[in-house]
Amino acid sequence: MRLLLVHPSALMYSEIFLRLEPLGLERVAGAARDAGHEVRIVDLQTSGVRELAREFRSFRPDALGVSLNYLANIPEAIGIAHAAKREAPGCFVFFGGHSVSFVAEDVLDQAEGAVDAVVRGEGEPAVVSLLAAVRDGGVDGVPGVVTPTGRGPAPQMLHSIDSPLPARDLLRHRRKYFIGELDPCASIEFTRGCPWDCSFCSAWTFYGRSYRKASPEAAGAEMASIREPNVFIVDDVAFIRPEHGHAIAAELERRGIRKRYYLETRSDVLLRNTEVFQRWARLGLSYMFLGMEAIDAEGLDLYRKRVSPDDNFRALEAARKLGIDVAINLIVDPAWDEERFRVIREFALAVPEIVHLTVMTPYPGTEIWHTESRKLTTRDYRLFDIQHAVVPTTLPLDVFYRELVKTQAVINRKHLGLRTALGALRVLGGNLARGQTNFARMLWKFNRVYNPARQLADHDRPVRYELPLPRHLDVGDRRKLYVHARSATGRSAAQDAP
């Protein structure tokens, strides 16, 4: 069969700070291609809708799959589905991905017949069975598949994340992927899942708190196949198991692979496993993202981070000693007043690290989706992008956005002052010499993208597709939140926790 896979457009946050290759979609493409299907990918982060239309007409796919890892892309995806059905009514259209897994039935209803199925859970084990069922007729019995007539069997998990290999060759504009100054930048996955249970996050509910590791040999071979000089390690929490991080490092050392790396981890993991991060710093680990989320114990307890403020600040000091640049994320609660924003600005200016702000957002699949007592002020999918307020704000909404952007702008200027600008210019010059303009464009787009008038106006756009209302669920038994109920080995998910 001919399969066309589509990644939707970039979100607001991605317009500036990063544009990542669609690794999950590449892996789904790899699984389908390994099974003998002809596959193409269009990434609307780097291509226009006209290119998608030309590809659809020339390729004439039997099936069209759209990746929906972000709620904000759902209206766009439904529009793509309707366009596909108008062009080729017999084309089988399906959605898959992290976010749509939690709202599958609602999205099928909203699509009004333009979407034939939604794949819940991991796409790699589902896509081959789904395409076979499409060919033979009758997809209702495919594990993880939801159709307008109901749910099929429970989603299946990969037993090993060593395969399928991502079909990176199907991306036409690979030089457009970057994260910060790492330009261009590829992505790779060493582990999948997260054994923690932060209340604002849906990674653990999606994977059922399971945790799987790629073999060092497979990780080394895949890294050797990547042409880009920079690589983002996409693991939810890198190097939870230090022996695994050391084993992959040894494989890269054996192969003589040298790149620059960016990863995400937790403060307690960094403090507990400092030696593995030190080894990776020698291999080229340049940047690290730490989800601090809050600067006080009350905030950390609210989000169930299971770390203390002292842990966070000791982790920052440890990263500084290792020579790794750190980006911190803090969650902005819509309940903040002007004084709280002022305190955060003072903190951001007092530390050398980059500070990012994301707005607290109850997402389907998170615990706070069911426990957040504040009513949603909007159900417009497009505003669920961690850059807009979707629950009531203490400040008037226009003042909230003004304070938010003011705080972000202060942080931005800190990193574009004279001293840091000179360093940025050196990096910029090197990137431009190689024909890479992503980082340069990022530096000058802030005021256009982060604009309180724009964010406020986004609330006044006509709304056609709305997020379903939260359904009452007793989260005392958190397994009710899971998409994948068991780990890949068949053990209970709790047994995979560190």
PDB file of N, CA and C in Angstrom, residues 275-362:
ATOM      1  N   GLU A 275      28.447  11.055  37.624  1.00  0.00           N
ATOM      2  CA  GLU A 275      29.576  10.518  36.856  1.00  0.00           C
ATOM      3  C   GLU A 275      29.201  10.238  35.404  1.00  0.00           C
ATOM      4  N   VAL A 276      27.972   9.775  35.174  1.00  0.00           N
ATOM      5  CA  VAL A 276      27.582   9.488  33.791  1.00  0.00           C
ATOM      6  C   VAL A 276      27.425  10.786  33.003  1.00  0.00           C
ATOM      7  N   PHE A 277      26.924  11.842  33.641  1.00  0.00           N
ATOM      8  CA  PHE A 277      26.815  13.127  32.955  1.00  0.00           C
ATOM      9  C   PHE A 277      28.205  13.718  32.699  1.00  0.00           C
ATOM     10  N   GLN A 278      29.109  13.492  33.626  1.00  0.00           N
ATOM     11  CA  GLN A 278      30.494  13.949  33.416  1.00  0.00           C
ATOM     12  C   GLN A 278      31.121  13.257  32.213  1.00  0.00           C
ATOM     13  N   ARG A 279      30.866  11.973  32.069  1.00  0.00           N
ATOM     14  CA  ARG A 279      31.394  11.225  30.920  1.00  0.00           C
ATOM     15  C   ARG A 279      30.797  11.738  29.623  1.00  0.00           C
ATOM     16  N   TRP A 280      29.489  12.011  29.642  1.00  0.00           N
ATOM     17  CA  TRP A 280      28.834  12.515  28.444  1.00  0.00           C
ATOM     18  C   TRP A 280      29.277  13.932  28.104  1.00  0.00           C
ATOM     19  N   ALA A 281      29.620  14.722  29.127  1.00  0.00           N
ATOM     20  CA  ALA A 281      30.159  16.054  28.853  1.00  0.00           C
ATOM     21  C   ALA A 281      31.451  15.948  28.052  1.00  0.00           C
ATOM     22  N   ARG A 282      32.258  14.932  28.352  1.00  0.00           N
ATOM     23  CA  ARG A 282      33.487  14.725  27.570  1.00  0.00           C
ATOM     24  C   ARG A 282      33.171  14.276  26.150  1.00  0.00           C
ATOM     25  N   LEU A 283      32.021  13.600  25.980  1.00  0.00           N
ATOM     26  CA  LEU A 283      31.615  13.144  24.651  1.00  0.00           C
ATOM     27  C   LEU A 283      30.978  14.253  23.809  1.00  0.00           C
ATOM     28  N   GLY A 284      30.599  15.364  24.458  1.00  0.00           N
ATOM     29  CA  GLY A 284      30.003  16.459  23.706  1.00  0.00           C
ATOM     30  C   GLY A 284      28.682  16.965  24.241  1.00  0.00           C
ATOM     31  N   LEU A 285      28.238  16.483  25.430  1.00  0.00           N
ATOM     32  CA  LEU A 285      27.006  16.987  26.019  1.00  0.00           C
ATOM     33  C   LEU A 285      27.182  18.466  26.346  1.00  0.00           C
ATOM     34  N   SER A 286      26.445  19.319  25.642  1.00  0.00           N
ATOM     35  CA  SER A 286      26.621  20.763  25.768  1.00  0.00           C
ATOM     36  C   SER A 286      25.475  21.441  26.501  1.00  0.00           C
ATOM     37  N   TYR A 287      24.261  20.912  26.322  1.00  0.00           N
ATOM     38  CA  TYR A 287      23.075  21.553  26.882  1.00  0.00           C
ATOM     39  C   TYR A 287      22.202  20.539  27.599  1.00  0.00           C
ATOM     40  N   MET A 288      21.552  21.025  28.643  1.00  0.00           N
ATOM     41  CA  MET A 288      20.686  20.179  29.448  1.00  0.00           C
ATOM     42  C   MET A 288      19.438  20.970  29.820  1.00  0.00           C
ATOM     43  N   PHE A 289      18.294  20.321  29.705  1.00  0.00           N
ATOM     44  CA  PHE A 289      17.036  20.942  30.097  1.00  0.00           C
ATOM     45  C   PHE A 289      16.608  20.329  31.419  1.00  0.00           C
ATOM     46  N   LEU A 290      16.397  21.170  32.438  1.00  0.00           N
ATOM     47  CA  LEU A 290      15.929  20.707  33.745  1.00  0.00           C
ATOM     48  C   LEU A 290      14.532  21.268  33.991  1.00  0.00           C
ATOM     49  N   GLY A 291      13.578  20.386  34.167  1.00  0.00           N
ATOM     50  CA  GLY A 291      12.225  20.828  34.477  1.00  0.00           C
ATOM     51  C   GLY A 291      12.089  21.096  35.959  1.00  0.00           C
ATOM     52  N   MET A 292      12.586  22.252  36.420  1.00  0.00           N
ATOM     53  CA  MET A 292      12.452  22.595  37.832  1.00  0.00           C
ATOM     54  C   MET A 292      10.990  22.802  38.205  1.00  0.00           C
ATOM     55  N   GLU A 293      10.234  23.460  37.329  1.00  0.00           N
ATOM     56  CA  GLU A 293       8.799  23.730  37.423  1.00  0.00           C
ATOM     57  C   GLU A 293       8.453  24.780  38.471  1.00  0.00           C
ATOM     58  N   ALA A 294       9.139  24.793  39.622  1.00  0.00           N
ATOM     59  CA  ALA A 294       8.847  25.771  40.674  1.00  0.00           C
ATOM     60  C   ALA A 294      10.114  26.043  41.466  1.00  0.00           C
ATOM     61  N   ILE A 295      10.162  27.212  42.118  1.00  0.00           N
ATOM     62  CA  ILE A 295      11.363  27.572  42.888  1.00  0.00           C
ATOM     63  C   ILE A 295      11.132  27.430  44.385  1.00  0.00           C
ATOM     64  N   ASP A 296       9.934  26.987  44.771  1.00  0.00           N
ATOM     65  CA  ASP A 296       9.650  26.821  46.193  1.00  0.00           C
ATOM     66  C   ASP A 296       9.054  25.435  46.448  1.00  0.00           C
ATOM     67  N   ALA A 297       9.092  25.019  47.699  1.00  0.00           N
ATOM     68  CA  ALA A 297       8.624  23.680  48.069  1.00  0.00           C
ATOM     69  C   ALA A 297       7.131  23.521  47.807  1.00  0.00           C
ATOM     70  N   GLU A 298       6.362  24.578  48.029  1.00  0.00           N
ATOM     71  CA  GLU A 298       4.909  24.492  47.824  1.00  0.00           C
ATOM     72  C   GLU A 298       4.580  24.162  46.371  1.00  0.00           C
ATOM     73  N   GLY A 299       5.251  24.841  45.446  1.00  0.00           N
ATOM     74  CA  GLY A 299       5.009  24.582  44.037  1.00  0.00           C
ATOM     75  C   GLY A 299       5.440  23.191  43.629  1.00  0.00           C
ATOM     76  N   LEU A 300       6.580  22.738  44.141  1.00  0.00           N
ATOM     77  CA  LEU A 300       7.077  21.401  43.809  1.00  0.00           C
ATOM     78  C   LEU A 300       6.136  20.324  44.332  1.00  0.00           C
ATOM     79  N   ASP A 301       5.581  20.548  45.524  1.00  0.00           N
ATOM     80  CA  ASP A 301       4.622  19.587  46.069  1.00  0.00           C
ATOM     81  C   ASP A 301       3.338  19.575  45.240  1.00  0.00           C
ATOM     82  N   LEU A 302       2.910  20.743  44.782  1.00  0.00           N
ATOM     83  CA  LEU A 302       1.686  20.837  43.998  1.00  0.00           C
ATOM     84  C   LEU A 302       1.789  19.992  42.734  1.00  0.00           C
ATOM     85  N   TYR A 303       2.976  20.011  42.099  1.00  0.00           N
ATOM     86  CA  TYR A 303       3.167  19.269  40.851  1.00  0.00           C
ATOM     87  C   TYR A 303       3.731  17.866  41.083  1.00  0.00           C
ATOM     88  N   ARG A 304       3.896  17.496  42.351  1.00  0.00           N
ATOM     89  CA  ARG A 304       4.383  16.175  42.738  1.00  0.00           C
ATOM     90  C   ARG A 304       5.704  15.838  42.031  1.00  0.00           C
ATOM     91  N   LYS A 305       6.643  16.785  42.120  1.00  0.00           N
ATOM     92  CA  LYS A 305       7.948  16.580  41.493  1.00  0.00           C
ATOM     93  C   LYS A 305       8.828  15.625  42.296  1.00  0.00           C
ATOM     94  N   ARG A 306       8.575  15.496  43.585  1.00  0.00           N
ATOM     95  CA  ARG A 306       9.357  14.608  44.453  1.00  0.00           C
ATOM     96  C   ARG A 306      10.824  15.019  44.523  1.00  0.00           C
ATOM     97  N   VAL A 307      11.070  16.309  44.437  1.00  0.00           N
ATOM     98  CA  VAL A 307      12.394  16.875  44.693  1.00  0.00           C
ATOM     99  C   VAL A 307      12.200  18.115  45.557  1.00  0.00           C
ATOM    100  N   SER A 308      13.276  18.578  46.172  1.00  0.00           N
ATOM    101  CA  SER A 308      13.213  19.778  47.004  1.00  0.00           C
ATOM    102  C   SER A 308      13.873  20.943  46.273  1.00  0.00           C
ATOM    103  N   PRO A 309      13.601  22.182  46.710  1.00  0.00           N
ATOM    104  CA  PRO A 309      14.318  23.315  46.119  1.00  0.00           C
ATOM    105  C   PRO A 309      15.826  23.171  46.257  1.00  0.00           C
ATOM    106  N   ASP A 310      16.292  22.629  47.376  1.00  0.00           N
ATOM    107  CA  ASP A 310      17.739  22.431  47.555  1.00  0.00           C
ATOM    108  C   ASP A 310      18.293  21.479  46.497  1.00  0.00           C
ATOM    109  N   ASP A 311      17.544  20.423  46.178  1.00  0.00           N
ATOM    110  CA  ASP A 311      17.974  19.495  45.122  1.00  0.00           C
ATOM    111  C   ASP A 311      18.158  20.244  43.805  1.00  0.00           C
ATOM    112  N   ASN A 312      17.188  21.085  43.487  1.00  0.00           N
ATOM    113  CA  ASN A 312      17.251  21.813  42.227  1.00  0.00           C
ATOM    114  C   ASN A 312      18.473  22.723  42.164  1.00  0.00           C
ATOM    115  N   PHE A 313      18.725  23.456  43.223  1.00  0.00           N
ATOM    116  CA  PHE A 313      19.840  24.395  43.196  1.00  0.00           C
ATOM    117  C   PHE A 313      21.190  23.672  43.251  1.00  0.00           C
ATOM    118  N   ARG A 314      21.240  22.541  43.936  1.00  0.00           N
ATOM    119  CA  ARG A 314      22.477  21.755  43.913  1.00  0.00           C
ATOM    120  C   ARG A 314      22.718  21.157  42.533  1.00  0.00           C
ATOM    121  N   ALA A 315      21.644  20.800  41.839  1.00  0.00           N
ATOM    122  CA  ALA A 315      21.779  20.264  40.478  1.00  0.00           C
ATOM    123  C   ALA A 315      22.303  21.335  39.522  1.00  0.00           C
ATOM    124  N   LEU A 316      21.819  22.573  39.668  1.00  0.00           N
ATOM    125  CA  LEU A 316      22.330  23.658  38.829  1.00  0.00           C
ATOM    126  C   LEU A 316      23.825  23.850  39.051  1.00  0.00           C
ATOM    127  N   GLU A 317      24.240  23.792  40.296  1.00  0.00           N
ATOM    128  CA  GLU A 317      25.662  23.955  40.592  1.00  0.00           C
ATOM    129  C   GLU A 317      26.474  22.793  40.026  1.00  0.00           C
ATOM    130  N   ALA A 318      25.929  21.592  40.096  1.00  0.00           N
ATOM    131  CA  ALA A 318      26.629  20.431  39.541  1.00  0.00           C
ATOM    132  C   ALA A 318      26.804  20.573  38.035  1.00  0.00           C
ATOM    133  N   ALA A 319      25.759  21.033  37.345  1.00  0.00           N
ATOM    134  CA  ALA A 319      25.852  21.217  35.894  1.00  0.00           C
ATOM    135  C   ALA A 319      26.872  22.288  35.541  1.00  0.00           C
ATOM    136  N   ARG A 320      26.925  23.356  36.331  1.00  0.00           N
ATOM    137  CA  ARG A 320      27.913  24.407  36.074  1.00  0.00           C
ATOM    138  C   ARG A 320      29.323  23.856  36.171  1.00  0.00           C
ATOM    139  N   LYS A 321      29.572  23.029  37.192  1.00  0.00           N
ATOM    140  CA  LYS A 321      30.910  22.449  37.361  1.00  0.00           C
ATOM    141  C   LYS A 321      31.271  21.536  36.197  1.00  0.00           C
ATOM    142  N   LEU A 322      30.274  20.911  35.594  1.00  0.00           N
ATOM    143  CA  LEU A 322      30.521  20.032  34.453  1.00  0.00           C
ATOM    144  C   LEU A 322      30.672  20.809  33.147  1.00  0.00           C
ATOM    145  N   GLY A 323      30.388  22.119  33.180  1.00  0.00           N
ATOM    146  CA  GLY A 323      30.488  22.923  31.976  1.00  0.00           C
ATOM    147  C   GLY A 323      29.327  22.729  31.023  1.00  0.00           C
ATOM    148  N   ILE A 324      28.184  22.296  31.550  1.00  0.00           N
ATOM    149  CA  ILE A 324      26.998  22.076  30.728  1.00  0.00           C
ATOM    150  C   ILE A 324      26.051  23.260  30.896  1.00  0.00           C
ATOM    151  N   ASP A 325      25.643  23.872  29.797  1.00  0.00           N
ATOM    152  CA  ASP A 325      24.674  24.963  29.849  1.00  0.00           C
ATOM    153  C   ASP A 325      23.289  24.394  30.133  1.00  0.00           C
ATOM    154  N   VAL A 326      22.579  25.047  31.044  1.00  0.00           N
ATOM    155  CA  VAL A 326      21.292  24.524  31.485  1.00  0.00           C
ATOM    156  C   VAL A 326      20.170  25.481  31.119  1.00  0.00           C
ATOM    157  N   ALA A 327      19.079  24.920  30.633  1.00  0.00           N
ATOM    158  CA  ALA A 327      17.827  25.650  30.455  1.00  0.00           C
ATOM    159  C   ALA A 327      16.851  25.140  31.507  1.00  0.00           C
ATOM    160  N   ILE A 328      16.243  26.057  32.241  1.00  0.00           N
ATOM    161  CA  ILE A 328      15.301  25.735  33.313  1.00  0.00           C
ATOM    162  C   ILE A 328      13.887  26.009  32.822  1.00  0.00           C
ATOM    163  N   ASN A 329      12.965  25.135  33.167  1.00  0.00           N
ATOM    164  CA  ASN A 329      11.555  25.442  32.909  1.00  0.00           C
ATOM    165  C   ASN A 329      10.845  25.720  34.223  1.00  0.00           C
ATOM    166  N   LEU A 330      10.067  26.794  34.243  1.00  0.00           N
ATOM    167  CA  LEU A 330       9.188  27.105  35.359  1.00  0.00           C
ATOM    168  C   LEU A 330       7.753  27.150  34.846  1.00  0.00           C
ATOM    169  N   ILE A 331       6.834  26.603  35.640  1.00  0.00           N
ATOM    170  CA  ILE A 331       5.417  26.603  35.268  1.00  0.00           C
ATOM    171  C   ILE A 331       4.754  27.845  35.851  1.00  0.00           C
ATOM    172  N   VAL A 332       4.140  28.637  34.986  1.00  0.00           N
ATOM    173  CA  VAL A 332       3.412  29.834  35.392  1.00  0.00           C
ATOM    174  C   VAL A 332       1.986  29.430  35.746  1.00  0.00           C
ATOM    175  N   ASP A 333       1.610  29.665  36.985  1.00  0.00           N
ATOM    176  CA  ASP A 333       0.229  29.397  37.381  1.00  0.00           C
ATOM    177  C   ASP A 333      -0.616  30.620  37.033  1.00  0.00           C
ATOM    178  N   PRO A 334      -1.739  30.424  36.343  1.00  0.00           N
ATOM    179  CA  PRO A 334      -2.600  31.578  36.054  1.00  0.00           C
ATOM    180  C   PRO A 334      -3.042  32.353  37.295  1.00  0.00           C
ATOM    181  N   ALA A 335      -2.887  31.776  38.471  1.00  0.00           N
ATOM    182  CA  ALA A 335      -3.233  32.471  39.710  1.00  0.00           C
ATOM    183  C   ALA A 335      -2.185  33.500  40.123  1.00  0.00           C
ATOM    184  N   TRP A 336      -1.056  33.542  39.440  1.00  0.00           N
ATOM    185  CA  TRP A 336      -0.003  34.496  39.815  1.00  0.00           C
ATOM    186  C   TRP A 336      -0.501  35.933  39.698  1.00  0.00           C
ATOM    187  N   ASP A 337      -0.014  36.770  40.635  1.00  0.00           N
ATOM    188  CA  ASP A 337      -0.255  38.210  40.551  1.00  0.00           C
ATOM    189  C   ASP A 337       1.023  38.911  40.112  1.00  0.00           C
ATOM    190  N   GLU A 338       0.991  40.228  40.053  1.00  0.00           N
ATOM    191  CA  GLU A 338       2.150  40.971  39.562  1.00  0.00           C
ATOM    192  C   GLU A 338       3.367  40.777  40.455  1.00  0.00           C
ATOM    193  N   GLU A 339       3.153  40.628  41.755  1.00  0.00           N
ATOM    194  CA  GLU A 339       4.276  40.430  42.670  1.00  0.00           C
ATOM    195  C   GLU A 339       4.971  39.101  42.393  1.00  0.00           C
ATOM    196  N   ARG A 340       4.196  38.069  42.098  1.00  0.00           N
ATOM    197  CA  ARG A 340       4.801  36.765  41.819  1.00  0.00           C
ATOM    198  C   ARG A 340       5.624  36.813  40.533  1.00  0.00           C
ATOM    199  N   PHE A 341       5.117  37.497  39.532  1.00  0.00           N
ATOM    200  CA  PHE A 341       5.905  37.662  38.311  1.00  0.00           C
ATOM    201  C   PHE A 341       7.199  38.413  38.604  1.00  0.00           C
ATOM    202  N   ARG A 342       7.127  39.422  39.464  1.00  0.00           N
ATOM    203  CA  ARG A 342       8.337  40.178  39.812  1.00  0.00           C
ATOM    204  C   ARG A 342       9.373  39.275  40.479  1.00  0.00           C
ATOM    205  N   VAL A 343       8.926  38.428  41.390  1.00  0.00           N
ATOM    206  CA  VAL A 343       9.840  37.504  42.072  1.00  0.00           C
ATOM    207  C   VAL A 343      10.514  36.571  41.061  1.00  0.00           C
ATOM    208  N   ILE A 344       9.746  36.083  40.107  1.00  0.00           N
ATOM    209  CA  ILE A 344      10.298  35.178  39.099  1.00  0.00           C
ATOM    210  C   ILE A 344      11.314  35.911  38.223  1.00  0.00           C
ATOM    211  N   ARG A 345      11.032  37.176  37.891  1.00  0.00           N
ATOM    212  CA  ARG A 345      12.008  37.940  37.104  1.00  0.00           C
ATOM    213  C   ARG A 345      13.309  38.099  37.878  1.00  0.00           C
ATOM    214  N   GLU A 346      13.209  38.377  39.165  1.00  0.00           N
ATOM    215  CA  GLU A 346      14.418  38.523  39.990  1.00  0.00           C
ATOM    216  C   GLU A 346      15.207  37.219  40.022  1.00  0.00           C
ATOM    217  N   PHE A 347      14.500  36.107  40.173  1.00  0.00           N
ATOM    218  CA  PHE A 347      15.178  34.817  40.173  1.00  0.00           C
ATOM    219  C   PHE A 347      15.871  34.570  38.843  1.00  0.00           C
ATOM    220  N   ALA A 348      15.162  34.823  37.752  1.00  0.00           N
ATOM    221  CA  ALA A 348      15.715  34.547  36.421  1.00  0.00           C
ATOM    222  C   ALA A 348      16.964  35.376  36.152  1.00  0.00           C
ATOM    223  N   LEU A 349      16.999  36.601  36.673  1.00  0.00           N
ATOM    224  CA  LEU A 349      18.163  37.461  36.462  1.00  0.00           C
ATOM    225  C   LEU A 349      19.312  37.100  37.398  1.00  0.00           C
ATOM    226  N   ALA A 350      18.984  36.412  38.498  1.00  0.00           N
ATOM    227  CA  ALA A 350      20.015  36.095  39.497  1.00  0.00           C
ATOM    228  C   ALA A 350      20.803  34.842  39.162  1.00  0.00           C
ATOM    229  N   VAL A 351      20.288  33.993  38.279  1.00  0.00           N
ATOM    230  CA  VAL A 351      20.984  32.754  37.926  1.00  0.00           C
ATOM    231  C   VAL A 351      21.520  32.869  36.502  1.00  0.00           C
ATOM    232  N   PRO A 352      22.632  32.212  36.224  1.00  0.00           N
ATOM    233  CA  PRO A 352      23.192  32.303  34.868  1.00  0.00           C
ATOM    234  C   PRO A 352      22.435  31.482  33.837  1.00  0.00           C
ATOM    235  N   GLU A 353      21.600  30.558  34.285  1.00  0.00           N
ATOM    236  CA  GLU A 353      20.922  29.654  33.368  1.00  0.00           C
ATOM    237  C   GLU A 353      19.842  30.361  32.548  1.00  0.00           C
ATOM    238  N   ILE A 354      19.510  29.755  31.404  1.00  0.00           N
ATOM    239  CA  ILE A 354      18.367  30.182  30.602  1.00  0.00           C
ATOM    240  C   ILE A 354      17.097  29.734  31.329  1.00  0.00           C
ATOM    241  N   VAL A 355      16.112  30.603  31.413  1.00  0.00           N
ATOM    242  CA  VAL A 355      14.854  30.264  32.082  1.00  0.00           C
ATOM    243  C   VAL A 355      13.716  30.347  31.068  1.00  0.00           C
ATOM    244  N   HIS A 356      12.980  29.261  30.934  1.00  0.00           N
ATOM    245  CA  HIS A 356      11.797  29.230  30.076  1.00  0.00           C
ATOM    246  C   HIS A 356      10.548  29.200  30.951  1.00  0.00           C
ATOM    247  N   LEU A 357       9.482  29.777  30.454  1.00  0.00           N
ATOM    248  CA  LEU A 357       8.207  29.784  31.165  1.00  0.00           C
ATOM    249  C   LEU A 357       7.152  29.077  30.341  1.00  0.00           C
ATOM    250  N   THR A 358       6.401  28.191  30.981  1.00  0.00           N
ATOM    251  CA  THR A 358       5.247  27.555  30.345  1.00  0.00           C
ATOM    252  C   THR A 358       4.044  27.740  31.260  1.00  0.00           C
ATOM    253  N   VAL A 359       2.890  27.919  30.685  1.00  0.00           N
ATOM    254  CA  VAL A 359       1.679  28.197  31.454  1.00  0.00           C
ATOM    255  C   VAL A 359       1.026  26.885  31.882  1.00  0.00           C
ATOM    256  N   MET A 360       0.666  26.800  33.162  1.00  0.00           N
ATOM    257  CA  MET A 360       0.009  25.600  33.681  1.00  0.00           C
ATOM    258  C   MET A 360      -1.250  25.314  32.865  1.00  0.00           C
ATOM    259  N   THR A 361      -1.311  24.101  32.304  1.00  0.00           N
ATOM    260  CA  THR A 361      -2.398  23.736  31.413  1.00  0.00           C
ATOM    261  C   THR A 361      -2.890  22.337  31.744  1.00  0.00           C
ATOM    262  N   PRO A 362      -4.142  22.184  32.157  1.00  0.00           N
ATOM    263  CA  PRO A 362      -4.670  20.834  32.368  1.00  0.00           C
ATOM    264  C   PRO A 362      -4.892  20.158  31.006  1.00  0.00           C
TER     265      PRO A 362
END
